[in-house]
């Protein structure tokens, strides 16, 4: 899977003068359209498999980035980066995470962790790449360079991603084909935990750099915080995937989400210097990385192979509404950025939601296998 680390738009000269609340809508729309499209892409994957979905996603993804290279106004960025490119990313993302579990069962957590680690690797490299390129070449060619790199990676994805499931072919879609899954209590708890976690999960990704600058960190170091966070997440997704196959995917994922929420409240809020921000970026990246990689694996664990695409897609589609509103709400809480209490309020908002989502995720595990920590689930 290829990372669409679109938060590099925060470094683009054309929109830097806008408020955090306004810029936040670009990130929120990216997340929303990428996740909400899952309910349709997942269903299509179950019907026709990965090939045409990957081709469609590649065209939209590269088109959105190429069009971004000629954008000069906020509305243009909103359409190209907030709608076109993330819809393309959705076709690629869901096809990838739905295809991998069809090939693995015993090592499914490790396989999902390795496949999803690419997004964190991209999140580590893209901000640095864009910042360095923008200092040497024009903005337009910086974006086009990203687009050409992603095109090359997606060609590899198109040639290598396959499915081991039996696909039903295109059929008429009835709402009950999707709603029937919400009659299962364990699936519903997982969906609600995703919604709550997504509501707060992406706030540190967008506002960690802004917070560091507020406390007088240099622009370079503030930018590198996101790369540090994503680098930690690369390790987490692979390591936690392997551990999850041994200790249980729900067990490891619940601990990861709860840890992310606890450290957001206990470490991010009191941080005022660069050192604690770096420590928080490392811990949060590692803890949150488990959720991105193991969330779909948890869903696959309680699903039939033939329904994985639909159920994972619906899971992310519901979560998309949290991703859509979380970042703008955080921006609204901060306001003009002059009141330190508002910054702490934004952090408390994010940490509380993540913690609540983790608690609900654990409760779903308890209903399935009980309170015993020795149960591998």
XYZ file of N, CA and C in Angstrom, residues 1 96-97 99-118 233-253 289-302 308 376-377:
183
model
N 0.829 -1.204 0.000
C 0.000 0.000 0.000
C 0.866 1.258 0.000
N -6.298 -3.294 -0.986
C -5.130 -3.893 -0.347
C -5.459 -4.598 0.954
N -6.198 -3.927 1.845
C -6.458 -4.527 3.153
C -7.493 -5.650 3.073
N -7.549 -7.735 0.347
C -6.884 -8.823 -0.370
C -5.943 -9.604 0.531
N -5.209 -8.914 1.400
C -4.200 -9.589 2.228
C -4.789 -10.693 3.103
N -5.905 -10.468 3.827
C -6.421 -11.541 4.684
C -6.884 -12.788 3.924
N -7.151 -12.664 2.636
C -7.585 -13.843 1.880
C -6.434 -14.829 1.672
N -5.208 -14.389 1.863
C -4.041 -15.243 1.684
C -3.481 -15.781 3.001
N -3.914 -15.210 4.134
C -3.321 -15.577 5.421
C -4.418 -15.836 6.457
N -4.103 -16.743 7.390
C -4.982 -16.963 8.540
C -4.169 -16.956 9.830
N -3.225 -17.887 9.969
C -2.439 -17.961 11.192
C -1.566 -16.723 11.378
N -0.981 -16.225 10.310
C -0.087 -15.070 10.376
C -0.774 -13.815 9.832
N -2.075 -13.746 9.993
C -2.823 -12.638 9.417
C -2.434 -11.297 10.027
N -2.215 -11.270 11.337
C -1.845 -10.019 11.990
C -0.517 -9.492 11.474
N 0.481 -10.367 11.339
C 1.782 -9.956 10.824
C 1.673 -9.487 9.382
N 0.886 -10.218 8.583
C 0.710 -9.845 7.171
C 0.054 -8.475 7.043
N -0.969 -8.225 7.851
C -1.641 -6.926 7.810
C -0.703 -5.817 8.293
N 0.108 -6.136 9.308
C 1.039 -5.145 9.823
C 2.080 -4.744 8.794
N 2.632 -5.741 8.090
C 3.638 -5.449 7.068
C 3.026 -4.639 5.925
N 1.837 -5.056 5.477
C 1.213 -4.359 4.344
C 0.826 -2.927 4.695
N 0.368 -2.705 5.919
C -0.058 -1.356 6.302
C 1.110 -0.480 6.721
N 2.284 -1.073 6.965
C 3.441 -0.270 7.380
C 3.902 0.662 6.270
N 3.539 0.357 5.025
C 3.921 1.224 3.915
C 3.354 2.622 4.051
N 5.580 4.401 13.928
C 4.420 3.610 13.533
C 4.801 2.477 12.580
N 5.833 2.687 11.746
C 6.302 1.628 10.851
C 6.713 0.402 11.666
N 7.525 0.651 12.695
C 7.991 -0.436 13.552
C 6.817 -1.084 14.267
N 5.916 -0.249 14.774
C 4.772 -0.752 15.528
C 3.894 -1.683 14.710
N 3.610 -1.310 13.486
C 2.677 -2.091 12.675
C 3.214 -3.493 12.388
N 4.519 -3.600 12.207
C 5.114 -4.905 11.940
C 5.236 -5.715 13.231
N 5.786 -5.082 14.279
C 5.995 -5.783 15.545
C 4.677 -6.182 16.184
N 3.730 -5.237 16.241
C 2.440 -5.544 16.875
C 1.682 -6.607 16.091
N 1.851 -6.619 14.766
C 1.197 -7.660 13.973
C 1.704 -9.040 14.334
N 3.028 -9.163 14.523
C 3.608 -10.448 14.905
C 3.164 -10.851 16.307
N 3.204 -9.887 17.239
C 2.782 -10.178 18.612
C 1.305 -10.559 18.654
N 0.505 -9.896 17.833
C -0.937 -10.160 17.819
C -1.260 -11.586 17.388
N -0.465 -12.132 16.481
C -0.685 -13.518 16.067
C -0.433 -14.497 17.210
N 0.370 -14.083 18.185
C 0.687 -14.941 19.328
C -0.209 -14.647 20.531
N -0.448 -13.367 20.798
C -1.175 -12.972 22.003
C -2.633 -12.622 21.749
N -3.042 -12.524 20.494
C -4.423 -12.184 20.177
C -4.543 -10.791 19.601
N -5.254 -10.671 18.482
C -5.344 -9.381 17.795
C -6.172 -8.374 18.574
N -7.299 -8.811 19.149
C -8.110 -7.901 19.959
C -7.338 -7.471 21.201
N -6.588 -8.385 21.817
C -5.819 -8.051 23.020
C -4.799 -6.955 22.724
N -3.991 -7.163 21.700
C -2.918 -6.217 21.379
C -3.486 -4.891 20.890
N -4.521 -4.944 20.074
C -5.101 -3.706 19.543
C -5.715 -2.863 20.655
N -0.141 3.015 15.844
C 0.122 2.151 14.694
C -0.565 0.802 14.795
N -0.760 0.317 16.010
C -1.439 -0.977 16.173
C -2.875 -0.904 15.677
N -3.517 0.244 15.886
C -4.926 0.367 15.527
C -5.128 0.328 14.018
N -4.272 1.022 13.281
C -4.417 1.071 11.832
C -4.183 -0.303 11.206
N -3.203 -1.039 11.723
C -2.879 -2.334 11.123
C -3.768 -3.459 11.635
N -4.097 -3.437 12.937
C -4.838 -4.549 13.524
C -6.347 -4.362 13.493
N -6.815 -3.120 13.279
C -8.260 -2.911 13.198
C -8.906 -3.775 12.133
N -8.425 -3.733 10.878
C -8.986 -4.616 9.848
C -8.783 -6.095 10.163
N -7.658 -6.443 10.807
C -7.417 -7.838 11.166
C -8.430 -8.311 12.205
N -8.777 -7.433 13.148
C -9.805 -7.774 14.143
C -11.152 -7.992 13.460
N -11.451 -7.125 12.502
C -12.706 -7.260 11.763
C -12.725 -8.573 10.989
N -11.612 -8.904 10.334
C -11.534 -10.151 9.573
C -11.673 -11.362 10.477
N -11.201 -11.230 11.729
C -11.241 -12.355 12.663
C -12.671 -12.753 13.016
N -13.586 -11.789 12.998
C -14.976 -12.100 13.354
C -15.876 -12.088 12.114
N -15.367 -10.193 4.129
C -14.341 -9.321 4.699
C -14.363 -7.935 4.049
N -6.349 -15.838 24.470
C -5.786 -15.301 23.221
C -6.931 -15.046 22.258
N -7.178 -13.764 21.998
C -8.287 -13.406 21.098
C -7.954 -12.121 20.363
